[in-house]
Short mmCIF file of C-alpha atoms and ligand atoms in Angstrom, two decimals:
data_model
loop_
_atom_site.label_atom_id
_atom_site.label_comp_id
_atom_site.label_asym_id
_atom_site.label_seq_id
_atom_site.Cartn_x
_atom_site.Cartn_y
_atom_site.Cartn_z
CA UNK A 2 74.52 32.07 -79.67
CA UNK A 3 75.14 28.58 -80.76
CA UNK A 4 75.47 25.81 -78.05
CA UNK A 5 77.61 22.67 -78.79
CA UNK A 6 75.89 19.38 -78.76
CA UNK A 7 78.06 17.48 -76.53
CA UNK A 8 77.52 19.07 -73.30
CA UNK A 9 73.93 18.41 -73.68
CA UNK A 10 73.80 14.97 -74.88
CA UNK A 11 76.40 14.23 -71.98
CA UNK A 12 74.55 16.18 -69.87
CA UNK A 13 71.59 13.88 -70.66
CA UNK A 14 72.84 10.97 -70.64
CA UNK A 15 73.85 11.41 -66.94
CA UNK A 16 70.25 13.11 -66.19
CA UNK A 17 69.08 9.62 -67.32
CA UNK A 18 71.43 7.37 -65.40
CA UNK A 19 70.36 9.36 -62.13
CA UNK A 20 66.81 8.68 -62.76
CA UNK A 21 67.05 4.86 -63.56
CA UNK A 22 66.23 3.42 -60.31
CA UNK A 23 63.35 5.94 -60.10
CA UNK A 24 62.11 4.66 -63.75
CA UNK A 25 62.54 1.02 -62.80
CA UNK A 26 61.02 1.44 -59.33
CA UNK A 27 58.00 3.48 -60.97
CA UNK A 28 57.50 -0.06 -63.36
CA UNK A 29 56.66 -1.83 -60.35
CA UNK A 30 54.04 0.63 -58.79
CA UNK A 31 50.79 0.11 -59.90
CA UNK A 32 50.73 -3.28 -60.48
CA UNK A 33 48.63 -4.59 -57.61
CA UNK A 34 46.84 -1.72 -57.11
CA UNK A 35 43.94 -4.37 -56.40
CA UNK A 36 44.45 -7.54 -55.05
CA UNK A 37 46.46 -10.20 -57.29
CA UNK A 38 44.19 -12.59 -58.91
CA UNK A 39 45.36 -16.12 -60.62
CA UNK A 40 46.02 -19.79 -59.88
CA UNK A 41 49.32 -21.41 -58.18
CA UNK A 42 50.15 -25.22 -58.41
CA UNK A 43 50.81 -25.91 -54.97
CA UNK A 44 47.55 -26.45 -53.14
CA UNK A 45 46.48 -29.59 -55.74
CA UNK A 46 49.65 -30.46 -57.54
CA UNK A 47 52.35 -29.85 -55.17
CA UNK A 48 55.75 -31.78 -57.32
CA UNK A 49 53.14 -33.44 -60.31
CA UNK A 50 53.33 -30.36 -62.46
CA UNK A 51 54.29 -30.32 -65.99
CA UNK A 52 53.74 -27.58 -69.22
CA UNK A 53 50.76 -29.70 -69.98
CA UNK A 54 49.10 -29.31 -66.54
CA UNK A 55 49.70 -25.29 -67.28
CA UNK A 56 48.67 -25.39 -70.92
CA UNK A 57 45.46 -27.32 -70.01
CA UNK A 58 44.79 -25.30 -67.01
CA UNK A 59 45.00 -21.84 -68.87
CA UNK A 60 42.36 -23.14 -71.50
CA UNK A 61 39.89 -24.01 -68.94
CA UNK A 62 40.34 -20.74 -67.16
CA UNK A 63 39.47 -19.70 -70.50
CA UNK A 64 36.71 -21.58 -70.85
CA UNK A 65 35.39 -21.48 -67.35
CA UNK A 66 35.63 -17.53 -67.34
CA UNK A 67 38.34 -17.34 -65.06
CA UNK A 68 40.54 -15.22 -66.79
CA UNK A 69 37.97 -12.98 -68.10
CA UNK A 70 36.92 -12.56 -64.56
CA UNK A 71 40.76 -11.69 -63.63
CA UNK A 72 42.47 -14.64 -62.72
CA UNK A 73 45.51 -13.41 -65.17
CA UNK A 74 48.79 -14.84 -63.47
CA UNK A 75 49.11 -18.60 -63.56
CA UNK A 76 51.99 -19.76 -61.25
CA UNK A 77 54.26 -22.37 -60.67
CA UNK A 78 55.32 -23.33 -57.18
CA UNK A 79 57.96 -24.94 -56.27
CA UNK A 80 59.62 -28.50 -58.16
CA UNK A 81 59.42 -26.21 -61.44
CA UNK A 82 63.56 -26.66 -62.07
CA UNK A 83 66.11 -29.77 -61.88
CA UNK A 84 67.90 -30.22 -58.46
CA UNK A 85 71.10 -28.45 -59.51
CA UNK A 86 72.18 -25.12 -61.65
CA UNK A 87 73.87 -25.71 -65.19
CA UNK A 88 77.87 -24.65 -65.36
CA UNK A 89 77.52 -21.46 -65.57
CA UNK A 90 75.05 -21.12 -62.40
CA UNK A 91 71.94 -20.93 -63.71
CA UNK A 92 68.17 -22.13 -62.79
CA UNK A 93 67.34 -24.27 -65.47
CA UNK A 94 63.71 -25.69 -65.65
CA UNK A 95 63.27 -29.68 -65.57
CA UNK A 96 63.15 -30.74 -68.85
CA UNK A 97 61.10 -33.94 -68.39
CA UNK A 98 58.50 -31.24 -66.58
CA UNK A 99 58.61 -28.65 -69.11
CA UNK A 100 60.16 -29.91 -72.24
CA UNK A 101 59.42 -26.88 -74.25
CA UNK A 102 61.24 -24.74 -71.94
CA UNK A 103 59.89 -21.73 -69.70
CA UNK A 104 60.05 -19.02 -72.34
CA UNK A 105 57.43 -21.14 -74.71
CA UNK A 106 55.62 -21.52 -71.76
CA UNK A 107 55.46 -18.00 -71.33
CA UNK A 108 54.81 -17.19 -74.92
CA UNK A 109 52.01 -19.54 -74.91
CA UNK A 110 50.26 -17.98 -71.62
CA UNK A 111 51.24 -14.22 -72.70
CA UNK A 112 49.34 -15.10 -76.37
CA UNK A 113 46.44 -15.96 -74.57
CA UNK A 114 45.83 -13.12 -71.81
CA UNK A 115 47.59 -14.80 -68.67
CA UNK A 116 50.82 -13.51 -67.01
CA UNK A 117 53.34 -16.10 -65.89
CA UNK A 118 54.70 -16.46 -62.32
CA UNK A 119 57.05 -18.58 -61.20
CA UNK A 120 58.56 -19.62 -57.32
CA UNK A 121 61.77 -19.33 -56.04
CA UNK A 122 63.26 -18.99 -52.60
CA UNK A 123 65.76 -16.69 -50.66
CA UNK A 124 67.48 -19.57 -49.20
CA UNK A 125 69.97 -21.85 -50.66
CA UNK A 126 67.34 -24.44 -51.60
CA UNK A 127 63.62 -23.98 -52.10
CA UNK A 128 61.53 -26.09 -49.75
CA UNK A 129 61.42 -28.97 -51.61
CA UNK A 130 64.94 -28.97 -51.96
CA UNK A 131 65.72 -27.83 -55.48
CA UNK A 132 68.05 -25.03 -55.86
CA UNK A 133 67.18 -21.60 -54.13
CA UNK A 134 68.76 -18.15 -54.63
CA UNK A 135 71.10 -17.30 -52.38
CA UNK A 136 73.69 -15.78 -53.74
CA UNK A 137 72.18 -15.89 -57.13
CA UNK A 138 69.74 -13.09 -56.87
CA UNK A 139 70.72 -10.76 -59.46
CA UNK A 140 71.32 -13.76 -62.15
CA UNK A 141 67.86 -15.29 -61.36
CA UNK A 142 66.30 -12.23 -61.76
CA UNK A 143 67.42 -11.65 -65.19
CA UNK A 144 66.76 -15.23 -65.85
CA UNK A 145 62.96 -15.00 -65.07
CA UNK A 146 63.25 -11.73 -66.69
CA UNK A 147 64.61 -13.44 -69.75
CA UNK A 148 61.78 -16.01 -69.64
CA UNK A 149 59.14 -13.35 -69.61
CA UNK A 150 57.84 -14.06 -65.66
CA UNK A 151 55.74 -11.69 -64.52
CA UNK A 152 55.33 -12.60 -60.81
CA UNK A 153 56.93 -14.15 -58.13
CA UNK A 154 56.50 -15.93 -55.16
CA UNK A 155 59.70 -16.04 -53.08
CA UNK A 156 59.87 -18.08 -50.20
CA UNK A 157 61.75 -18.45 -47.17
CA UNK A 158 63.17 -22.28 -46.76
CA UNK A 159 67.13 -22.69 -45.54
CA UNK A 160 67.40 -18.95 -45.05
CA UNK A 161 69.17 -20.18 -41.46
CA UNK A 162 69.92 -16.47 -39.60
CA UNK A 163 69.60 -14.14 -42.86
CA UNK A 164 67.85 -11.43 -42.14
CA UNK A 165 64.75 -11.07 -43.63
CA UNK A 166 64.54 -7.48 -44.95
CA UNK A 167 67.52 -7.25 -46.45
CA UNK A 168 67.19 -10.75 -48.18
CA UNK A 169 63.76 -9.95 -49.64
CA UNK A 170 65.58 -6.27 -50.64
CA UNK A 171 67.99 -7.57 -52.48
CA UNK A 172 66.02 -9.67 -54.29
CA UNK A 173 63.56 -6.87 -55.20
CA UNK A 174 66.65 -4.78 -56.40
CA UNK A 175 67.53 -7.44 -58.58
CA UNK A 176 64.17 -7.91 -60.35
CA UNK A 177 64.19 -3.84 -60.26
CA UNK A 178 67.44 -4.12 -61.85
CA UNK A 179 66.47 -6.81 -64.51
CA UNK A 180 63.81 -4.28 -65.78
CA UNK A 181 60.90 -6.35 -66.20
CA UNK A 182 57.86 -5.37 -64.22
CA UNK A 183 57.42 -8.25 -61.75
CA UNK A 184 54.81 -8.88 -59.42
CA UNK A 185 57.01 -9.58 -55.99
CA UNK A 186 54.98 -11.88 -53.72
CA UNK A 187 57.01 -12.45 -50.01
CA UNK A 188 56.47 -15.81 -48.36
CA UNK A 189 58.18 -15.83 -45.69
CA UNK A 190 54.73 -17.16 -43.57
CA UNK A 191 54.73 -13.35 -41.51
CA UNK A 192 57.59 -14.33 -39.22
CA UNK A 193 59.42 -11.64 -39.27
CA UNK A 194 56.05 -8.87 -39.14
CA UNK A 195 56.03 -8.26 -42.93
CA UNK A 196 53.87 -5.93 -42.56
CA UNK A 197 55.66 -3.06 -41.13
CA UNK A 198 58.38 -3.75 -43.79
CA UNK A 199 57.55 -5.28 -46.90
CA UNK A 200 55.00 -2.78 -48.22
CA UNK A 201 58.13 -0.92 -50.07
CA UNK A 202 59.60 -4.30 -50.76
CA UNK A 203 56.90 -6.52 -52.66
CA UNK A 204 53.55 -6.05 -53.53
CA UNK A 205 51.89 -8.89 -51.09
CA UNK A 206 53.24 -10.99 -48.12
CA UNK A 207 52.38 -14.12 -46.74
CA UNK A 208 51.05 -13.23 -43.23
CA UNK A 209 50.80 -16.77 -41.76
CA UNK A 210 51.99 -20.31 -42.46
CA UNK A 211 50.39 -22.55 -45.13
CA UNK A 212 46.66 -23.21 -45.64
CA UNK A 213 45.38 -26.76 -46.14
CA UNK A 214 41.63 -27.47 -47.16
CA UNK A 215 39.85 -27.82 -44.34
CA UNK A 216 37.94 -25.56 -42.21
CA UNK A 217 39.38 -25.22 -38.75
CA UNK A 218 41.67 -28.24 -38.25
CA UNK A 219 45.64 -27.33 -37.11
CA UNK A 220 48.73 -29.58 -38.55
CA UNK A 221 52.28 -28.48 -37.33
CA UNK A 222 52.73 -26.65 -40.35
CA UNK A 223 49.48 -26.23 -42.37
CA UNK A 224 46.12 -24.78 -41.07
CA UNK A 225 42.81 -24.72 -41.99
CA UNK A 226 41.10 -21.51 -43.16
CA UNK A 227 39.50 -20.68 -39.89
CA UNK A 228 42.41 -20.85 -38.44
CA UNK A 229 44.67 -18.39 -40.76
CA UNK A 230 41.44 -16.13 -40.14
CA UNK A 231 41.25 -16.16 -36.44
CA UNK A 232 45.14 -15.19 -36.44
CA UNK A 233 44.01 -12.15 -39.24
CA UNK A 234 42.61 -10.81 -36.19
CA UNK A 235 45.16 -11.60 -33.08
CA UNK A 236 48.45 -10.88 -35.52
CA UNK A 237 48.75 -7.10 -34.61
CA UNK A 238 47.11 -5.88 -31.45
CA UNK A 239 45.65 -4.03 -29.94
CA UNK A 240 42.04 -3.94 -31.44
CA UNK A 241 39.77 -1.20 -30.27
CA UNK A 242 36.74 -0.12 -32.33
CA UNK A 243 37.86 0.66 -35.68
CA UNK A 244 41.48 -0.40 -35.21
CA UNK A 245 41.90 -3.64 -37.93
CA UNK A 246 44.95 -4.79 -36.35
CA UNK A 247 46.54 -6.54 -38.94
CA UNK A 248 44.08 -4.58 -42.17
CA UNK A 249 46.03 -0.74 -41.32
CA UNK A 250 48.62 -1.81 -43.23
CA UNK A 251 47.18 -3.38 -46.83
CA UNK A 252 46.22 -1.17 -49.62
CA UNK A 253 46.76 -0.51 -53.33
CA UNK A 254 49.59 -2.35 -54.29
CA UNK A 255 50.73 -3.77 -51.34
CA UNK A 256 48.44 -6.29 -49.30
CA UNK A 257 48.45 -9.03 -46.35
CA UNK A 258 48.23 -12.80 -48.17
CA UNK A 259 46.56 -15.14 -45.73
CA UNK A 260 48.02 -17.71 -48.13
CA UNK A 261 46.34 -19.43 -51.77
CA UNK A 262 42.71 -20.57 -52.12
CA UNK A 263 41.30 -24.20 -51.12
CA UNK A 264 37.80 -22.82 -52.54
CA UNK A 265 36.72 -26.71 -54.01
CA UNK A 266 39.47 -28.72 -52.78
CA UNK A 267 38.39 -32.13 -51.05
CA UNK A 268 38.34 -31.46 -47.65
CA UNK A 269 35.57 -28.12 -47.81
CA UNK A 270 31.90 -28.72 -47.67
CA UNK A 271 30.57 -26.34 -50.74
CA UNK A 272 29.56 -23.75 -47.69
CA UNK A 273 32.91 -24.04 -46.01
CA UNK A 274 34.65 -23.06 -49.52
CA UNK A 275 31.89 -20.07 -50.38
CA UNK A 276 32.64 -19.08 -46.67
CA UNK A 277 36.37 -19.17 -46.65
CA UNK A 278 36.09 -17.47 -50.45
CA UNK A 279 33.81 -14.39 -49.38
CA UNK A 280 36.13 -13.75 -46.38
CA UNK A 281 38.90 -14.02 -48.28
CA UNK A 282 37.00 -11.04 -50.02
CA UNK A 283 36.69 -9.07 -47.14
CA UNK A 284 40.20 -8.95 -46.45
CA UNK A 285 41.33 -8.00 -49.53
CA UNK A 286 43.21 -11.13 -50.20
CA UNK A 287 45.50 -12.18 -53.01
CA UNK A 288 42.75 -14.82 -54.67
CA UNK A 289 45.23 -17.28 -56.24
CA UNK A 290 43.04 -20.45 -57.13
CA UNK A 291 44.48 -23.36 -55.78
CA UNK A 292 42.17 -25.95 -57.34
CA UNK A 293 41.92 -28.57 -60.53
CA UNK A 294 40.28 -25.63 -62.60
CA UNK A 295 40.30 -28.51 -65.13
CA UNK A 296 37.43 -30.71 -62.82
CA UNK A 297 35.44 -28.20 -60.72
CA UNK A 298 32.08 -28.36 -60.50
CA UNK A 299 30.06 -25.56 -61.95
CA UNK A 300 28.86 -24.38 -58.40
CA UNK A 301 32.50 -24.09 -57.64
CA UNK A 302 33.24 -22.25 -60.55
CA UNK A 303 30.24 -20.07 -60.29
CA UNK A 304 31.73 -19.00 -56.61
CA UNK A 305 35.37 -18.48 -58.41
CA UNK A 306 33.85 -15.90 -60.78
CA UNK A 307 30.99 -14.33 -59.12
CA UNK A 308 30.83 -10.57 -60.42
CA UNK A 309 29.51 -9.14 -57.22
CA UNK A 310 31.81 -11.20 -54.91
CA UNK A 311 35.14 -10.39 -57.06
CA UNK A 312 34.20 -6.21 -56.79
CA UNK A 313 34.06 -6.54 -53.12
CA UNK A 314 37.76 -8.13 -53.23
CA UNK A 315 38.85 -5.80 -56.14
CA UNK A 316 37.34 -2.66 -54.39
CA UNK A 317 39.51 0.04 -55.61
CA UNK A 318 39.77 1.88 -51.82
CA UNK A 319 42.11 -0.96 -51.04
CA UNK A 320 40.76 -1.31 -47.34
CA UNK A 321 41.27 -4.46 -46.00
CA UNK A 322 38.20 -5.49 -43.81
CA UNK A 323 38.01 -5.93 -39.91
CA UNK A 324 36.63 -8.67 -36.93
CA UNK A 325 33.51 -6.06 -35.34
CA UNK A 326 31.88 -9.09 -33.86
CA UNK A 327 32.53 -12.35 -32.37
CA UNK A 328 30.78 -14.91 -30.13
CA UNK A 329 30.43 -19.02 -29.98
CA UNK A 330 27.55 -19.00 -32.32
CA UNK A 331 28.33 -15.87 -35.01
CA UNK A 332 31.61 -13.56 -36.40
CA UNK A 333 30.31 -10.11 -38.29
CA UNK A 334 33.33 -8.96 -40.18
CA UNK A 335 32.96 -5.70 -42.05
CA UNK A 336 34.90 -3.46 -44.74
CA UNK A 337 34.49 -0.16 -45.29
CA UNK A 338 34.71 -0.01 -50.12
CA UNK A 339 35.01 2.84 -52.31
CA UNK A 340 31.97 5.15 -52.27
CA UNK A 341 30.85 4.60 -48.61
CA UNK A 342 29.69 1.54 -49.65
CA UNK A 343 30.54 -1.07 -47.01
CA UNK A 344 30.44 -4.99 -47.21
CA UNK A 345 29.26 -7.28 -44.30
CA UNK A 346 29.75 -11.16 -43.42
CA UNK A 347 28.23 -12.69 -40.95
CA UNK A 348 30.29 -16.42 -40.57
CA UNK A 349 27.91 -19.49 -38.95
CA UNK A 350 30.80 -20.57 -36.31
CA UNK A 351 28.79 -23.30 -34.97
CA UNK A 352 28.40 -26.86 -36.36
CA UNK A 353 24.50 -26.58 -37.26
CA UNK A 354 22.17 -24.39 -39.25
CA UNK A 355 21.02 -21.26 -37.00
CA UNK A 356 19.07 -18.34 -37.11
CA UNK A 357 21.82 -15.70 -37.09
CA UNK A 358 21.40 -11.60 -36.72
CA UNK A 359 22.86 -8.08 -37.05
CA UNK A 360 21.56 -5.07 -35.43
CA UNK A 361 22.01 -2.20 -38.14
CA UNK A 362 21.19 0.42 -35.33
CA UNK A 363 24.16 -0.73 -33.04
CA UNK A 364 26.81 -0.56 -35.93
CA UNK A 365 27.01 3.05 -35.83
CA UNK A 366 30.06 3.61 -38.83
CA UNK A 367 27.66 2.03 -41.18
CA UNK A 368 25.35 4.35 -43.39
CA UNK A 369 22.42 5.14 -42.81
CA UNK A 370 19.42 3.32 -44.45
CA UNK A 371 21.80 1.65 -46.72
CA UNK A 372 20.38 -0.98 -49.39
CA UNK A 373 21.39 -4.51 -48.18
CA UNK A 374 22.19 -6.72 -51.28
CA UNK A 375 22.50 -10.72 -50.04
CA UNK A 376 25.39 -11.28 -52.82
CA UNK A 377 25.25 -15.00 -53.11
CA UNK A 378 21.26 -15.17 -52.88
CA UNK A 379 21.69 -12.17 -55.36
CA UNK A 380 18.69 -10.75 -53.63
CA UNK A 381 17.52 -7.05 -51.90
CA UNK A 382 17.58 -7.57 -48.50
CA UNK A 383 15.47 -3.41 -47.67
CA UNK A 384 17.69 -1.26 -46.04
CA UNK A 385 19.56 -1.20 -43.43
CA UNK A 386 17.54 -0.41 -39.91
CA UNK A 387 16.04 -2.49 -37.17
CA UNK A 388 17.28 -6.02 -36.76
CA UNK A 389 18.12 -8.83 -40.37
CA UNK A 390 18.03 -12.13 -39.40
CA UNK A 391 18.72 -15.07 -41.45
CA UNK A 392 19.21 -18.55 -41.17
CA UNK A 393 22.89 -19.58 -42.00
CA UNK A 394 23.99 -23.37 -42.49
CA UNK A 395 27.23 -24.27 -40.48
CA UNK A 396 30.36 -22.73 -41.70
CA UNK A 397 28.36 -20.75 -44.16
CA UNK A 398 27.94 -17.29 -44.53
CA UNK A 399 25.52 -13.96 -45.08
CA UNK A 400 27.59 -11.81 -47.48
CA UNK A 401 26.12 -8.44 -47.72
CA UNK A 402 27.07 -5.63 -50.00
CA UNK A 403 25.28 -2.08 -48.69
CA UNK A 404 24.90 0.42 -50.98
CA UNK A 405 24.94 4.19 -48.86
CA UNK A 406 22.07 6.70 -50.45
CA UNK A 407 23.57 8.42 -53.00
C1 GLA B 504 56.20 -23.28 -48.50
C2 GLA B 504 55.17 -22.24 -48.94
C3 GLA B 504 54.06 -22.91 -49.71
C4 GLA B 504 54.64 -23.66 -50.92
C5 GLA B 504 55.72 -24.65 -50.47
C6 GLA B 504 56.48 -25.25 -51.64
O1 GLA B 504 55.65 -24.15 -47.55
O2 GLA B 504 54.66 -21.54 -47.84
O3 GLA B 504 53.09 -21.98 -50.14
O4 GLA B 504 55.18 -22.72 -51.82
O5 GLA B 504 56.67 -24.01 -49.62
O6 GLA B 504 57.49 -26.11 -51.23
#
């Protein structure tokens, strides 16, 4: 028996309609299933960015490494657009800032192995003022989308009483709806507990306000790296053994962001920004480089694209690591990695050099006669039994990678 055509082709057609937002959601999975890497304006440049600040910057992360390591999405913060929409409502980027335009830009990044991210805001107006989304979600969306962006960071500024969820929602429907796969980076500084939330929403979210370089020191809005740690720990309670508080709820492709890198930024001794990178590490953090990749010395570098370091943070398991140990002198931190191999950092808390420990036999979920790899003295440490003790400078740490018997 013959069939006619139409009812199939109709009855296709609808079949495929149905399963659009399934397609377009499926684009977006699997896109962090590690931790983002790349570089972001903000930290260094804050307002004095331009295309040639991004052109030069890509071509040293060239040269430097960087991207080969996997430092792929270059992003501009906020100040990226002029302070009001065109006619017709649109975002358009400053053209004394980027006279080429944003799809060049793009273009230029995309030719060369990068991915480009740009910032907006679910508010009115971004938090430097310039024109935020509100209202314009769907529009922006197929603006960036039209531009070529491949991630963004969406903050939180002049959002007044909107409600969270539903503004970061409707944002990622309208980047779902624009159809280009977008990295979807939440910012709104884990005030309203992202984390129980956003993991269907975006694929990272800022857990804390922003980071400034220094180590431990406290401004009304920005906070040293010590200090966005220490709150890592006291976000979610309760903590009890293996319970990481705040850690449960990372893994592949959706992940706590305890905000950008300072790793070589003025205000960290070189210890203070191998510290604050290899702890970054251990909790499976976003590692967006917020330095002048252009200027950096090469010790900085070398900690930026250190192969051992980076598979601890890229671990495919996805486990974000945990506090085990704290007093006034020492903080062990510890993450379980794909394998039962486990990493270990021991953090120098106190403001001189010390002779630090960890007593293998007492942490009892760690394997058994493990090797002990010192990752930045890229030496074998034995095996894990007994006692390892080490002298740590201040604000320095012992980064450990054990390796279970196979
Ligand atoms: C907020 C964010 C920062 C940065 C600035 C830009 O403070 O948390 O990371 O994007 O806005 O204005």
């Amino acid at each position: 028996m013959k069939h006619s055509l139409i009812p199939s082709v109709v009855a296709a057609t609808l079949l495929a309609s149905a399963a659009a937002p399934e397609l377009a959601a499926q684009k977006f999975e699997g896109l962090a299933l590690t931790p983002p890497m790349g570089w972001n304006s903000w930290n260094t440049f804050a307002s004095n960015i331009d295309e040639t600040l991004v052109k030069e910057t890509a071509e040293a992360m060239i040269a430097n490494g960087m991207r080969d390591a996997g430092y792929v999405y270059i992003v501009l913060d906020d100040t990226w657009s002029t302070r009001e929409r065109d006619p017709d409502g649109n975002l358009v980027a400053d053209p004394d800032k980027f006279p080429s335009g944003m799809k060049a830009l793009a273009d230029y990044l995309h030719e060369r192995g990068f991915k480009f991210g740009i910032y907006g805001c679910a508010g009115p107006r971004t938090c430097a003022g310039f024109p935020g989304s509100w209202g314009h979600e769907f529009q922006d969306a197929r603006t960036f989308a039209s531009w070529g962006v491949d991630y963004l960071k969406y903050d939180w500024c002049t959002s007044g009483t909107a409600n969270a969820p539903d503004a970061y929602k409707r944002m990622s429907a309208a980047l779902r709806a624009a159809g280009r796969p977008v990295v979807f980076s939440i910012c709104e500084w884990g005030h309203n507990k992202p984390w129980e939330w956003a993991a269907e929403v975006g694929h990272l979210w800022r857990t804390t306000g922003d980071i400034m370089d220094c180590y431990d020191c406290k401004q009304r809005w920005e906070q040293g790296w010590k200090v966005i740690l220490d709150l890592q720990y006291s976000l979610v309670q309760p903590h009890d053994g293996q319970n990481n508080g705040i850690g449960q709820y990372a893994g592949p492709g959706h992940w706590n962001d305890p905000d950008m890198l300072e790793v070589g930024n003025a205000g960290l001794t070189l210890e203070e920004s191998r510290a604050h990178f290899s702890l970054w590490c251990m909790l499976a953090a976003p590692l967006m480089a917020g330095n002048d990749v252009r200027s950096m010395t090469p010790e900085i570098n070398s900690i930026l694209v250190h192969r051992e370091a980076l598979a601890i943070n890229q671990d495919p398991l996805g486990k974000q690591g945990w506090r085990y140990y704290a007093d006034s002198s020492k903080e062990i931190w510890v993450r379980e990695l794909s394998g039962g191999d486990w990493a270990v950092c021991m953090l120098n808390v106190g403001d001189t050099a010390a002779e630090l420990s960890i007593e293998w036999d007492r942490m009892y979920f760690l394997p058994k006669g493990a090797a002990v790899r010192d990752v930045w003295g890229a030496a074998d440490l034995g095996r894990t039994a007994g006692t390892l003790t080490r002298s740590v400078a201040s604000h320095d740490v012992l980064f450990l990678r054990l390796t279970a018997p196979r």
